[in-house]
Structure formats: structure tokens, C-alpha cells
Amino acid sequence: MQNTDPYHRHPSISCLLEPKDPREEEKWAAELIQECAKAIAEKDSSKIHHLLWMLNELASPYGDCDQKLASYFLEALLCRATEAGELCYTTLTSAAEKRHSFVTARRVMLKFQEVSPWTTFGHVASNGAIMEAMEGESKLHIVDISNTYCTQWPTLLEALASRGSDTPHLRLTVVAMVSMGGSVMDEIGRRMVKFARLMGVPFEFHVVSIVSTLGQLTEEELGLRKDEAVAVNCVGALRRVSVEERDAFMRMLCALRPRVVTVVEEEADFTTSRGDLVACFEQCVRFYSIFLGMLEESFSPTSNERFMLEKECSRSILGVLACNGSGVCERREKASQWCERLTEAFATTAFNDDVIGDLEALLERYREGWSLVPAKGDAAGLYLTWKAEPVVWASAWKPIKP
Amino acid sequence: MAGETVSASSIQNPGSNPPPVNKKKRNLPGTPDPEAEVIALSPKTLMATNRFVCEICGKGFQRDQNLQLHRRGHNLPWKLRQRTSKETRKRVYVCPEKTCVHHHPSRALGDLTGIKKHFCRKHGEKKWKCDRCSRCYAVQSDWKAHSKTCGTREYRCDCGTIFSRRDSFITHRAFCDALAEETARVAASNMSSSVTSVRNGSLNFADGLMRSNVVQNFPSFLKPPVAESEMVDAARAGLSLWMSQAPPLETLTKADDLVLGDVDGDPFASQLSWIYRNKLVPSGSGELISSITLPTSGMEETEAPHSLLLSAPYHYSTQHHHHLVPPAPDTSATAFLQRAAQIGVTASRPTSEAKSPDGNIRYLNTNRSYSAANPGNAMENAADPLRMMYSTRHHVAQKDEGAGGETKDFLGVDAPTICASSLSGWIRIRN
């Protein structure tokens, strides 16, 4: 049956997809995906086939948000259905690594930061917390476990250089997964060193390569020195620690006796539901449809950088939904969940007024739709919201004195 | 006046006669006329808005002129209208903050408005906040001046990309290939740049220079400094101007429009642009050096600077000439900066560039003590002139009392080695 009209429903499934109101028509992808997930959970193979077929017909990575969503989740569903997730993920990862280069990473990252505060929000908040915690210190050591390729640091270097009092010595230790590409990190390091020189900030750069999982990171590998003030910067990092190792990881961080630990994470819960396929799919669909929608509205329609980010998304989705065992998967947790873990060893510190001011000024520079909301209740820190949905969470922590 | 603690003292013997009318010669800010009367006001009085009180009706005014105008309205007899002789004596003011440099009478400031602004900026609370960016200011006029330019400024990278936001400009610049290229070229050409040892003399010289505004004529680059407030206003460009030096440099070879970071309302930058536009800065030759005469005013020791001047330019012209001819117009910016860096290398910074085992360069941040670098390190100091040049920024910033720690001074203490094309190397860029 040949039809390319996205709103034409296959007769056998049309009953599932009766649009309740005009706006629901737009959310066809989410519905289809959910139904398919359900079918997989129920092991209803004919239904699975029908839905996969439909999704396949309608999906396109070059289409609108729904079509993209369909496209990326289709792969995950397929892998889940055929239990080929791990293999698929590995293949995608190695393909990504081959494509990966300093130039592309830089281009994508910088462009993303230009059009969206998704990452810069966390950077500004973290840098502010770090500057405050390190006030008066002359030897700083920042342990950076992030996924933003050191784009956070130039502005911090400038802030250090223009502090007015003595410029401290900064040591930056970046913890990188081998998958991020060693050559990329080396090149980044070179640029950082040069830039620090330009800024007049005494600087050292060091990369710690993790071969296995982030949870295996040890204090010794970080090479801390006695006379320095340590800050740990975790941007999109904690979610890359496998769920079972998270508490231990936080204890390890605490043992470093840092002045501050900055945590920036995306607001989604892929952890609680990890045993429940349908629930997990639901969470994922929800989060990624927000993310893809944000990307669509932030970038220009023909943006290559956006496309690359979307590809990265699809790999991530696959990792979350189709991979159960080891390997890098990014099981996000919500702020309240992270807070519960962190409060075991840390106490929250508030961002000062200057930082809040900086963040508000930051958001002013982007398109409409973004705002800053302080966390309430079980969670501490700040949320970045996109169209009233909290999407990114930033917080700062100090170790509780023993 | 009630509640005011005023102590008036003379720097010199109280008994000495006031000298005849002084020529209007400008000193370093904070080095007042020794004959002047030193006034020390309490913070409260300093910040009081109505210091000038009419003795007849008690009404307070912000300015003396306003008070005088008001007094006329009282129809005083002619005698009482006379200004008291006391007021003909010049007054200078000290900062009430004990830890401040300007607390000591020898560093008093001559202008009441100036000392007020200084006190606010340095020791006061930043109450005025810019709507657009997050900048806060203690002095309302600073905030106003900033608001005029905020958001209207453009930042241009060497690679040609223009940014409207400073943070994205900085982040871009850190990763930009233009940066990598620039430092590579510097590294290649820094082979044998030797530096004579730095001495305190050159520090003081440069100290004076730091306070001076950019010149319009090379020989007079020790132009007397502008008043502090003007300096601060002129200092708004900071990093952006420094980083956006590419455009002015490009005007060397093409007389395009200047896109300086902060030209409008910035006397500093506009002086700079005049120089560039008139192509007084050569694009490749070392000839201009000989035309520089080094004034000695403001210098306490003349030896070191002279020797620096001698050594660097010769050095410059013989050893680096071949590196300095810009290969193409669009790379002249980087070449220019590089040249400037080399000249700027005769720096005062006693940083020893001992390479640490992991290959990264360690700095000895000796801050205020500009004591002589070890001669042995002179070579190493020069090894990375660009770094030296840029890294002196923050040292100089400390010396700047104008803008409460926000200034960046590109100059550092390498003034003696000034030559036309190194203008960019020592021109002070302030935030």
C-alpha cells in the first residue's frame, strides 16, 4: 500500500489512532511508538509488525519533529524487538567515532551554544559556583567530567584573568571516555593551553582516559596535589555512571575533598523505569520530543549541526532503550533523584545573586521560550525550562564535613 | 558642618607660601600638587549629596556652583558675596578606605567627583545593573556609559567572524584556528629574542605609561594621563578591544572601516584608530624605531628603559624583520600582533618560564614585586612573547585604580620598547 501522506492511517490500526482533537494529530509519532512498545512488551508480533511498518512508512530523519521522532525510535524499537540492541549500538558508536573529529565537534558544539542555552546554562551556573567557592585560592584544580568538550572553560579563564586580585594557577584535569576520541581531546587541550596563555592564566591541562566505565574512576588517577583547591565539574556526567555504581561514585567524589561539586543534568527519568519497557519508552519519548522540538525551533531548518545532534540523539535513544547490560548508557535521573543520592555525602549550596543575574542575562540573549526556575521541594538548584518544561538542572554541592 | 570629619593638611610645611599660579601640567593621577590642601572626608560625607550648604537658609546643594547661584538669590551685600581666599587654594582628596592606595596624602586625587567615583567603584556596592548583560556598577555614570554601548558592540575574531555576544566570542576565540596559527607563528619566530634584564626602572616607567593615555604621536607616547574618570570611561573596551585588534590592524594595509570594539565614546580607542587610519603604523619595516625618542619624564631610572629600547629594536629589525612582513593582507593582523608581542617581550614580568615536566609552562605569579628577572630567565621570558605580552595584562590591571578590578591592561610594562608597530602591544585596553 503506497501512501506517503502522514495522516493516512492503515485500516487495521486506524481505530487505535482516532484523533481526539486536531492537535492530537500532530502527536502521532508518540502514540505509535508507545503502542509499539506495548506490543513488544506483550509480545504481540503481528501488532509489532504492523506498527513498525507504519512507523517506517512515516518516519524520516529529514522531516518534521514527529517524523524524526518516529525515525529515531523506530531503530530502538526494532532493536528491542529483535534483541539486537547491543550490536546495533556498538556499530553506531564505532561509526560515530570514525566521524568524530575536533573540527566537527567544535562546530557542532559552538553552533549549538550559539542558538540554545541548553549547555551554556549549566556552564554559566557551574562557573559561577566555582568562582565563588574558589575565591581567594591561588591554586585551583578543576576535575572536569563533562560532555561539552571544554567549551565551558574559556569564559572561566577570562573570569579568572579579570578577577582583579591575583590570577590563580589553574590546573584542569579532563576525564574523558576513550570513545570521545583521544585525538579530539588532545587538540582541545592544545587550544586550551594556548588560550590560557593568551588570558595570562597559569595553566596546566591533563586528560585522564577512562577505558571502562566512568564508575571505575579512582582518586589516584586524578593526581590531586596537596596544596590545591579542588572543584569537580559534572556536566552530563553522572548519568554516564552505571546505575549501580552511582552512590559509590559520589562517595569517591566526596573523598577528593572538593570545595565545590557542580552538577548539571538533563531532567528526565530513565532509571526508575528501566525494568519496565513501556514506562521507559514513555519517558524517553517525552524527553526526546521536547529536545527535538527545541532543536527544531533553535536551529535554522537546513542546519547540518542540528542534524548531527539528532544523530547523536538517536544513538542515545538506542542506548537507553535497547541496551540492558554494560556499555555506556545514559540513564538520566531527575533532579529530585540526584539530590537524594547527593545528600548522602554533600550539602547543597545556593547560587549567589550574581550568578542568577548572569543566568537571566544569558537567557535574554536567546530566543523566546527559555526561562530560569529555582528548584523546589525535594530538589535544590536551578532549572532551565523550555516552554515551561524543565529540561536542564544545575546545582552546586559542598561535601558535608565528616 | 556637623557630622563631618574633615582634616585638612598640607603635604609640605604649613608655613610655606603658596607658589605662584601653577602651569596646568598634568601629573600621574594620585600624585597631587605638593602645595595643595589635603582633605580627608569620611565615607559618609563623601557620599553625601548635599555637601554645599547655604549659610543663610541651610539648603544643601550637590555642587558648589549651584550653591553660589542660590546664594545670589539671597541678595547679599557685595562684601559677603566674595569667595573666601581659602577656596583659591587647590584641594586634593584622599580616599577614606585605609587599605587603599589613595588613602595616603601623597596619592590623593585632585577632584572631588573623582574621589567619590573612585571610592564607589573600588570600595562600594555595585547597585547599578545593566539590563542587557549582567554587569553591575557602583557609579551611576559608569552604568549609564556602559548602557550606551552594551549590546551595540561587536566582537570580531581574527578569522573574520563577528559576534554580538562576548561569551560566545570568547568561547569561539579559544577554539579558533586563527588563535592556533598566531601562536604557532610566534613560537616559530621567537628563537633568539633575548631580553635584557628587567629592572625596577622600567617598571616605574611603564607604571607611568600605564596611567597615560594612548598617544597620537609616537614620540609623545608618554602623554600626560587623563583624569581618572576619563580614563575609566576610556577603558571600557577591555577584552573585546584587545581581541578585536584584528580590524584595526587590517587597516594598515587596507583602509577599511575600523571596527574597534569600543570606539564610540572611547577617547582611548579613537586615538588608536587615528593612528591606524593614518598608517603611521607600518606593516613591515623596522625603520620607524629609530624615529622614536624616548622621553624621560615619569621615569625614575632612565638606564634600563634606554637599554631596553636599544636592544629590542635592533633585535627587532635584524632578527625578526623577515618574519614581520605580513604575507598577505588578511594575515597582517596576526603578524602585527606577533610583532607587537616581540617588542613587548622586554617585559618586566619576572616570570620564569621553567617548563614543568609535563610540558606545560608554569608561571611564577609574583604579582606586585616587579623585581628583576634572573638574567638567565630573560631568554625564556622572551621565548613566548605573545604570552608575555598578554600575561602582563592582569598585573597592570591591579595597578589600575579606575574601574574596580574590571580593567584589563594590555600594555604591561614593556613601554620602553615602543615602536610604531608595537603600538598594539602596549596600548592599554581597559574594560
Short mmCIF file of N, CA and C in Angstrom, two decimals, chain B residues 252-396:
data_model
loop_
_atom_site.label_atom_id
_atom_site.label_comp_id
_atom_site.label_asym_id
_atom_site.label_seq_id
_atom_site.Cartn_x
_atom_site.Cartn_y
_atom_site.Cartn_z
N LEU B 252 45.93 48.69 8.38
CA LEU B 252 47.28 49.02 7.96
C LEU B 252 47.40 48.87 6.46
N THR B 253 46.87 47.80 6.02
CA THR B 253 47.05 47.52 4.60
C THR B 253 45.82 47.87 3.79
N LYS B 254 44.70 47.85 4.42
CA LYS B 254 43.55 48.33 3.68
C LYS B 254 42.83 49.35 4.54
N ALA B 255 42.56 50.43 3.97
CA ALA B 255 41.95 51.48 4.78
C ALA B 255 40.45 51.29 4.86
N ASP B 256 40.09 50.20 5.46
CA ASP B 256 38.66 49.94 5.60
C ASP B 256 38.10 50.62 6.82
N ASP B 257 36.84 50.42 7.01
CA ASP B 257 36.27 50.96 8.22
C ASP B 257 36.83 50.23 9.42
N LEU B 258 37.03 51.00 10.38
CA LEU B 258 37.59 50.42 11.59
C LEU B 258 36.48 49.80 12.40
N VAL B 259 36.68 48.60 12.77
CA VAL B 259 35.69 48.02 13.68
C VAL B 259 36.37 47.76 15.00
N LEU B 260 36.52 48.79 15.70
CA LEU B 260 37.10 48.61 17.03
C LEU B 260 35.99 48.25 17.98
N GLY B 261 36.38 47.57 19.02
CA GLY B 261 35.34 47.14 19.95
C GLY B 261 34.58 48.29 20.53
N ASP B 262 35.24 49.34 20.80
CA ASP B 262 34.55 50.31 21.62
C ASP B 262 34.96 51.72 21.26
N VAL B 263 34.84 52.04 20.03
CA VAL B 263 35.38 53.33 19.62
C VAL B 263 34.52 54.50 20.08
N ASP B 264 33.26 54.33 19.98
CA ASP B 264 32.43 55.48 20.33
C ASP B 264 32.50 55.75 21.82
N GLY B 265 32.65 56.98 22.08
CA GLY B 265 32.71 57.39 23.47
C GLY B 265 33.98 56.93 24.14
N ASP B 266 34.89 56.50 23.37
CA ASP B 266 36.12 55.96 23.95
C ASP B 266 37.30 56.74 23.39
N PRO B 267 37.71 57.74 24.08
CA PRO B 267 38.79 58.58 23.55
C PRO B 267 40.06 57.78 23.33
N PHE B 268 40.23 56.82 24.10
CA PHE B 268 41.38 55.95 24.02
C PHE B 268 41.43 55.27 22.67
N ALA B 269 40.35 54.62 22.37
CA ALA B 269 40.30 53.86 21.13
C ALA B 269 40.30 54.78 19.93
N SER B 270 39.69 55.92 20.08
CA SER B 270 39.65 56.78 18.91
C SER B 270 41.01 57.36 18.62
N GLN B 271 41.79 57.51 19.64
CA GLN B 271 43.17 57.92 19.38
C GLN B 271 43.88 56.82 18.63
N LEU B 272 43.62 55.65 19.07
CA LEU B 272 44.21 54.47 18.46
C LEU B 272 43.85 54.41 17.00
N SER B 273 42.58 54.62 16.73
CA SER B 273 42.13 54.48 15.35
C SER B 273 42.75 55.54 14.48
N TRP B 274 42.96 56.69 15.04
CA TRP B 274 43.59 57.77 14.28
C TRP B 274 44.95 57.32 13.80
N ILE B 275 45.64 56.69 14.70
CA ILE B 275 46.97 56.24 14.35
C ILE B 275 46.91 55.26 13.20
N TYR B 276 46.01 54.31 13.37
CA TYR B 276 45.97 53.26 12.37
C TYR B 276 45.51 53.80 11.04
N ARG B 277 44.53 54.65 11.12
CA ARG B 277 44.00 55.16 9.85
C ARG B 277 45.03 55.96 9.10
N ASN B 278 45.83 56.60 9.84
CA ASN B 278 46.84 57.40 9.16
C ASN B 278 48.08 56.61 8.83
N LYS B 279 47.97 55.34 9.03
CA LYS B 279 49.03 54.43 8.63
C LYS B 279 50.40 54.85 9.16
N LEU B 280 50.34 55.35 10.36
CA LEU B 280 51.61 55.64 10.98
C LEU B 280 52.26 54.36 11.43
N VAL B 281 51.43 53.39 11.52
CA VAL B 281 51.97 52.09 11.94
C VAL B 281 52.31 51.34 10.67
N PRO B 282 53.51 51.02 10.51
CA PRO B 282 53.93 50.38 9.27
C PRO B 282 53.56 48.92 9.27
N SER B 283 53.55 48.40 8.12
CA SER B 283 53.17 47.00 8.07
C SER B 283 54.35 46.06 8.05
N GLY B 284 55.46 46.58 7.91
CA GLY B 284 56.51 45.57 7.88
C GLY B 284 57.91 46.02 8.21
N SER B 285 58.13 47.27 8.27
CA SER B 285 59.54 47.62 8.41
C SER B 285 59.91 47.98 9.82
N GLY B 286 61.13 47.92 10.07
CA GLY B 286 61.60 48.25 11.41
C GLY B 286 62.16 49.64 11.46
N GLU B 287 61.96 50.36 10.40
CA GLU B 287 62.62 51.68 10.30
C GLU B 287 62.11 52.68 11.31
N LEU B 288 60.86 52.55 11.62
CA LEU B 288 60.27 53.56 12.46
C LEU B 288 60.89 53.63 13.83
N ILE B 289 61.49 52.58 14.19
CA ILE B 289 62.04 52.53 15.54
C ILE B 289 63.00 53.66 15.79
N SER B 290 63.78 53.93 14.81
CA SER B 290 64.79 54.96 15.03
C SER B 290 64.17 56.32 15.26
N SER B 291 62.97 56.47 14.82
CA SER B 291 62.37 57.79 14.98
C SER B 291 61.76 57.98 16.35
N ILE B 292 61.76 56.95 17.10
CA ILE B 292 61.17 57.07 18.43
C ILE B 292 62.19 57.69 19.36
N THR B 293 61.77 58.73 19.99
CA THR B 293 62.62 59.24 21.05
C THR B 293 61.93 58.93 22.35
N LEU B 294 62.66 58.57 23.26
CA LEU B 294 62.07 58.12 24.50
C LEU B 294 62.11 59.24 25.52
N PRO B 295 61.00 59.83 25.77
CA PRO B 295 61.01 60.88 26.78
C PRO B 295 61.33 60.31 28.14
N THR B 296 61.91 61.08 28.94
CA THR B 296 62.32 60.54 30.23
C THR B 296 61.42 60.98 31.36
N SER B 297 60.46 61.76 31.04
CA SER B 297 59.59 62.21 32.13
C SER B 297 58.83 61.01 32.67
N GLY B 298 58.68 61.04 33.93
CA GLY B 298 57.93 59.95 34.53
C GLY B 298 58.79 58.75 34.85
N MET B 299 59.97 58.78 34.37
CA MET B 299 60.84 57.65 34.65
C MET B 299 61.73 57.98 35.81
N GLU B 300 61.86 57.07 36.69
CA GLU B 300 62.73 57.34 37.83
C GLU B 300 64.13 56.84 37.58
N GLU B 301 64.21 55.80 36.82
CA GLU B 301 65.55 55.36 36.44
C GLU B 301 65.58 55.32 34.95
N THR B 302 66.53 55.92 34.40
CA THR B 302 66.50 56.00 32.95
C THR B 302 67.33 54.94 32.28
N GLU B 303 68.11 54.29 33.04
CA GLU B 303 69.03 53.33 32.41
C GLU B 303 68.33 52.18 31.74
N ALA B 304 67.63 51.51 32.51
CA ALA B 304 67.04 50.28 31.97
C ALA B 304 66.18 50.52 30.75
N PRO B 305 65.29 51.44 30.83
CA PRO B 305 64.42 51.63 29.66
C PRO B 305 65.21 51.93 28.40
N HIS B 306 66.23 52.75 28.57
CA HIS B 306 67.00 53.07 27.37
C HIS B 306 67.64 51.82 26.80
N SER B 307 68.18 51.06 27.70
CA SER B 307 68.86 49.87 27.19
C SER B 307 67.86 48.94 26.55
N LEU B 308 66.70 48.90 27.12
CA LEU B 308 65.68 48.05 26.54
C LEU B 308 65.32 48.55 25.16
N LEU B 309 65.22 49.83 25.10
CA LEU B 309 64.85 50.41 23.81
C LEU B 309 65.89 50.08 22.77
N LEU B 310 67.11 50.18 23.20
CA LEU B 310 68.17 49.92 22.25
C LEU B 310 68.19 48.48 21.82
N SER B 311 68.10 47.66 22.80
CA SER B 311 68.28 46.25 22.45
C SER B 311 67.14 45.72 21.61
N ALA B 312 65.98 46.03 22.06
CA ALA B 312 64.85 45.39 21.38
C ALA B 312 64.71 45.79 19.92
N PRO B 313 64.79 47.06 19.65
CA PRO B 313 64.60 47.42 18.25
C PRO B 313 65.67 46.86 17.33
N TYR B 314 66.88 46.88 17.78
CA TYR B 314 67.93 46.34 16.91
C TYR B 314 67.61 44.90 16.64
N HIS B 315 67.31 44.31 17.66
CA HIS B 315 66.93 42.92 17.72
C HIS B 315 65.76 42.71 16.79
N TYR B 316 64.88 43.58 16.92
CA TYR B 316 63.65 43.53 16.15
C TYR B 316 63.94 43.65 14.68
N SER B 317 64.76 44.62 14.38
CA SER B 317 64.94 44.84 12.96
C SER B 317 65.85 43.82 12.32
N THR B 318 66.80 43.36 13.06
CA THR B 318 67.73 42.44 12.40
C THR B 318 67.22 41.02 12.41
N GLN B 319 66.69 40.66 13.54
CA GLN B 319 66.40 39.24 13.64
C GLN B 319 65.00 38.87 13.22
N HIS B 320 64.13 39.82 13.28
CA HIS B 320 62.76 39.43 13.03
C HIS B 320 62.17 40.05 11.80
N HIS B 321 62.99 40.79 11.18
CA HIS B 321 62.46 41.51 10.03
C HIS B 321 61.79 40.57 9.03
N HIS B 322 62.47 39.52 8.78
CA HIS B 322 61.92 38.63 7.76
C HIS B 322 60.63 37.99 8.20
N HIS B 323 60.42 37.97 9.47
CA HIS B 323 59.17 37.38 9.93
C HIS B 323 58.05 38.39 9.93
N LEU B 324 58.42 39.62 9.81
CA LEU B 324 57.43 40.62 10.13
C LEU B 324 56.70 41.14 8.92
N VAL B 325 57.21 40.85 7.78
CA VAL B 325 56.46 41.31 6.62
C VAL B 325 55.24 40.42 6.48
N PRO B 326 54.14 40.99 6.57
CA PRO B 326 52.94 40.13 6.52
C PRO B 326 52.79 39.54 5.13
N PRO B 327 52.56 38.32 5.09
CA PRO B 327 52.47 37.64 3.80
C PRO B 327 51.27 38.07 2.96
N ALA B 328 50.21 38.33 3.63
CA ALA B 328 49.01 38.71 2.87
C ALA B 328 48.18 39.62 3.74
N PRO B 329 47.39 40.44 3.16
CA PRO B 329 46.64 41.41 3.96
C PRO B 329 45.82 40.75 5.06
N ASP B 330 45.25 39.67 4.74
CA ASP B 330 44.39 39.12 5.77
C ASP B 330 45.16 38.46 6.90
N THR B 331 46.43 38.30 6.75
CA THR B 331 47.17 37.78 7.90
C THR B 331 47.98 38.86 8.58
N SER B 332 47.82 40.05 8.11
CA SER B 332 48.63 41.12 8.70
C SER B 332 48.27 41.31 10.16
N ALA B 333 47.02 41.00 10.45
CA ALA B 333 46.59 41.17 11.83
C ALA B 333 47.43 40.31 12.75
N THR B 334 47.55 39.09 12.39
CA THR B 334 48.29 38.19 13.26
C THR B 334 49.77 38.54 13.27
N ALA B 335 50.26 38.91 12.13
CA ALA B 335 51.66 39.28 12.08
C ALA B 335 51.92 40.50 12.94
N PHE B 336 50.99 41.38 12.88
CA PHE B 336 51.10 42.60 13.64
C PHE B 336 51.17 42.32 15.12
N LEU B 337 50.23 41.52 15.54
CA LEU B 337 50.18 41.17 16.95
C LEU B 337 51.46 40.47 17.36
N GLN B 338 51.92 39.67 16.46
CA GLN B 338 53.13 38.92 16.75
C GLN B 338 54.30 39.84 16.91
N ARG B 339 54.41 40.78 16.01
CA ARG B 339 55.49 41.76 16.11
C ARG B 339 55.38 42.52 17.40
N ALA B 340 54.16 42.93 17.64
CA ALA B 340 53.93 43.68 18.87
C ALA B 340 54.35 42.85 20.06
N ALA B 341 54.05 41.60 19.96
CA ALA B 341 54.40 40.72 21.07
C ALA B 341 55.89 40.66 21.26
N GLN B 342 56.60 40.61 20.18
CA GLN B 342 58.05 40.52 20.31
C GLN B 342 58.62 41.76 20.96
N ILE B 343 58.08 42.87 20.52
CA ILE B 343 58.56 44.09 21.12
C ILE B 343 58.17 44.13 22.57
N GLY B 344 57.02 43.67 22.80
CA GLY B 344 56.53 43.69 24.16
C GLY B 344 57.25 42.71 25.06
N VAL B 345 58.12 41.97 24.46
CA VAL B 345 58.77 40.92 25.22
C VAL B 345 59.71 41.45 26.26
N THR B 346 60.22 42.58 26.07
CA THR B 346 61.18 43.10 27.03
C THR B 346 60.42 43.44 28.28
N ALA B 347 59.83 42.46 28.76
CA ALA B 347 58.82 42.72 29.77
C ALA B 347 59.41 42.72 31.14
N SER B 348 58.64 43.18 32.01
CA SER B 348 59.09 43.33 33.36
C SER B 348 58.75 42.13 34.18
N ARG B 349 57.95 41.31 33.63
CA ARG B 349 57.42 40.26 34.45
C ARG B 349 58.48 39.24 34.78
N PRO B 350 58.73 39.07 35.98
CA PRO B 350 59.80 38.15 36.40
C PRO B 350 59.32 36.72 36.41
N THR B 351 58.57 36.40 35.42
CA THR B 351 58.10 35.02 35.41
C THR B 351 59.21 34.14 34.87
N SER B 352 59.40 33.12 35.53
CA SER B 352 60.40 32.20 34.99
C SER B 352 59.65 31.13 34.25
N GLU B 353 60.06 30.95 33.05
CA GLU B 353 59.30 30.05 32.22
C GLU B 353 59.90 28.66 32.27
N ALA B 354 60.08 28.22 33.45
CA ALA B 354 60.61 26.86 33.55
C ALA B 354 59.55 25.90 33.09
N LYS B 355 59.90 25.07 32.21
CA LYS B 355 58.90 24.13 31.73
C LYS B 355 58.74 23.02 32.74
N SER B 356 57.55 22.81 33.09
CA SER B 356 57.30 21.74 34.05
C SER B 356 57.38 20.42 33.31
N PRO B 357 57.54 19.40 34.03
CA PRO B 357 57.78 18.08 33.42
C PRO B 357 56.72 17.69 32.40
N ASP B 358 55.51 18.10 32.64
CA ASP B 358 54.52 17.65 31.67
C ASP B 358 54.38 18.62 30.50
N GLY B 359 55.35 19.45 30.35
CA GLY B 359 55.38 20.26 29.14
C GLY B 359 54.62 21.56 29.23
N ASN B 360 53.89 21.75 30.27
CA ASN B 360 53.14 22.99 30.36
C ASN B 360 53.97 24.05 31.06
N ILE B 361 53.70 25.21 30.69
CA ILE B 361 54.52 26.29 31.21
C ILE B 361 53.98 26.75 32.55
N ARG B 362 54.87 26.85 33.47
CA ARG B 362 54.49 27.32 34.79
C ARG B 362 54.77 28.80 34.90
N TYR B 363 53.93 29.44 35.62
CA TYR B 363 54.14 30.85 35.85
C TYR B 363 54.46 31.05 37.31
N LEU B 364 55.34 32.00 37.53
CA LEU B 364 55.50 32.41 38.90
C LEU B 364 54.75 33.71 39.01
N ASN B 365 53.74 33.67 39.68
CA ASN B 365 52.93 34.87 39.75
C ASN B 365 53.41 35.72 40.90
N THR B 366 54.31 36.61 40.56
CA THR B 366 54.88 37.38 41.65
C THR B 366 54.18 38.71 41.83
N ASN B 367 53.16 38.89 41.08
CA ASN B 367 52.27 40.00 41.39
C ASN B 367 52.97 41.33 41.51
N ARG B 368 52.92 41.87 42.64
CA ARG B 368 53.34 43.25 42.76
C ARG B 368 54.85 43.45 42.73
N SER B 369 55.56 42.43 43.03
CA SER B 369 57.00 42.67 43.07
C SER B 369 57.58 42.48 41.69
N TYR B 370 57.77 43.57 41.05
CA TYR B 370 58.35 43.51 39.72
C TYR B 370 59.85 43.48 39.78
N SER B 371 60.35 42.72 40.66
CA SER B 371 61.80 42.69 40.79
C SER B 371 62.40 42.04 39.57
N ALA B 372 63.64 42.30 39.39
CA ALA B 372 64.28 41.88 38.14
C ALA B 372 64.22 40.38 37.97
N ALA B 373 63.98 40.04 36.77
CA ALA B 373 64.01 38.61 36.45
C ALA B 373 65.45 38.18 36.41
N ASN B 374 65.66 36.92 36.65
CA ASN B 374 67.03 36.44 36.52
C ASN B 374 67.45 36.61 35.08
N PRO B 375 68.65 37.08 34.91
CA PRO B 375 69.12 37.23 33.53
C PRO B 375 69.03 35.92 32.77
N GLY B 376 69.24 34.88 33.53
CA GLY B 376 69.17 33.59 32.85
C GLY B 376 67.79 33.30 32.32
N ASN B 377 66.83 33.90 32.96
CA ASN B 377 65.47 33.64 32.52
C ASN B 377 65.02 34.59 31.44
N ALA B 378 65.84 35.58 31.24
CA ALA B 378 65.44 36.59 30.26
C ALA B 378 65.15 35.92 28.92
N MET B 379 65.99 35.03 28.62
CA MET B 379 65.82 34.31 27.35
C MET B 379 64.50 33.59 27.33
N GLU B 380 64.21 32.95 28.42
CA GLU B 380 62.99 32.17 28.47
C GLU B 380 61.78 33.07 28.51
N ASN B 381 61.95 34.18 29.16
CA ASN B 381 60.85 35.12 29.20
C ASN B 381 60.45 35.53 27.81
N ALA B 382 61.48 35.66 27.01
CA ALA B 382 61.19 36.12 25.66
C ALA B 382 60.72 35.00 24.77
N ALA B 383 60.88 33.83 25.28
CA ALA B 383 60.59 32.68 24.43
C ALA B 383 59.16 32.69 23.95
N ASP B 384 58.33 33.24 24.71
CA ASP B 384 56.95 33.28 24.26
C ASP B 384 56.41 34.69 24.43
N PRO B 385 56.81 35.52 23.53
CA PRO B 385 56.47 36.93 23.69
C PRO B 385 54.98 37.19 23.73
N LEU B 386 54.28 36.40 22.99
CA LEU B 386 52.85 36.63 22.99
C LEU B 386 52.29 36.41 24.37
N ARG B 387 52.77 35.35 24.95
CA ARG B 387 52.30 35.03 26.30
C ARG B 387 52.70 36.16 27.24
N MET B 388 53.92 36.59 27.10
CA MET B 388 54.40 37.65 27.99
C MET B 388 53.53 38.87 27.85
N MET B 389 53.29 39.18 26.65
CA MET B 389 52.52 40.39 26.40
C MET B 389 51.15 40.27 27.00
N TYR B 390 50.52 39.18 26.71
CA TYR B 390 49.16 39.02 27.20
C TYR B 390 49.15 38.79 28.69
N SER B 391 50.18 38.15 29.16
CA SER B 391 50.11 37.79 30.57
C SER B 391 50.42 38.95 31.48
N THR B 392 50.92 40.01 30.93
CA THR B 392 51.16 41.14 31.81
C THR B 392 49.87 41.90 32.06
N ARG B 393 48.89 41.54 31.33
CA ARG B 393 47.62 42.23 31.43
C ARG B 393 47.17 42.37 32.85
N HIS B 394 47.12 41.25 33.51
CA HIS B 394 46.45 41.31 34.79
C HIS B 394 47.31 42.00 35.83
N HIS B 395 48.59 41.98 35.60
CA HIS B 395 49.43 42.72 36.53
C HIS B 395 49.09 44.19 36.46
N VAL B 396 48.96 44.59 35.25
CA VAL B 396 48.70 46.00 35.08
C VAL B 396 47.32 46.34 35.61
#
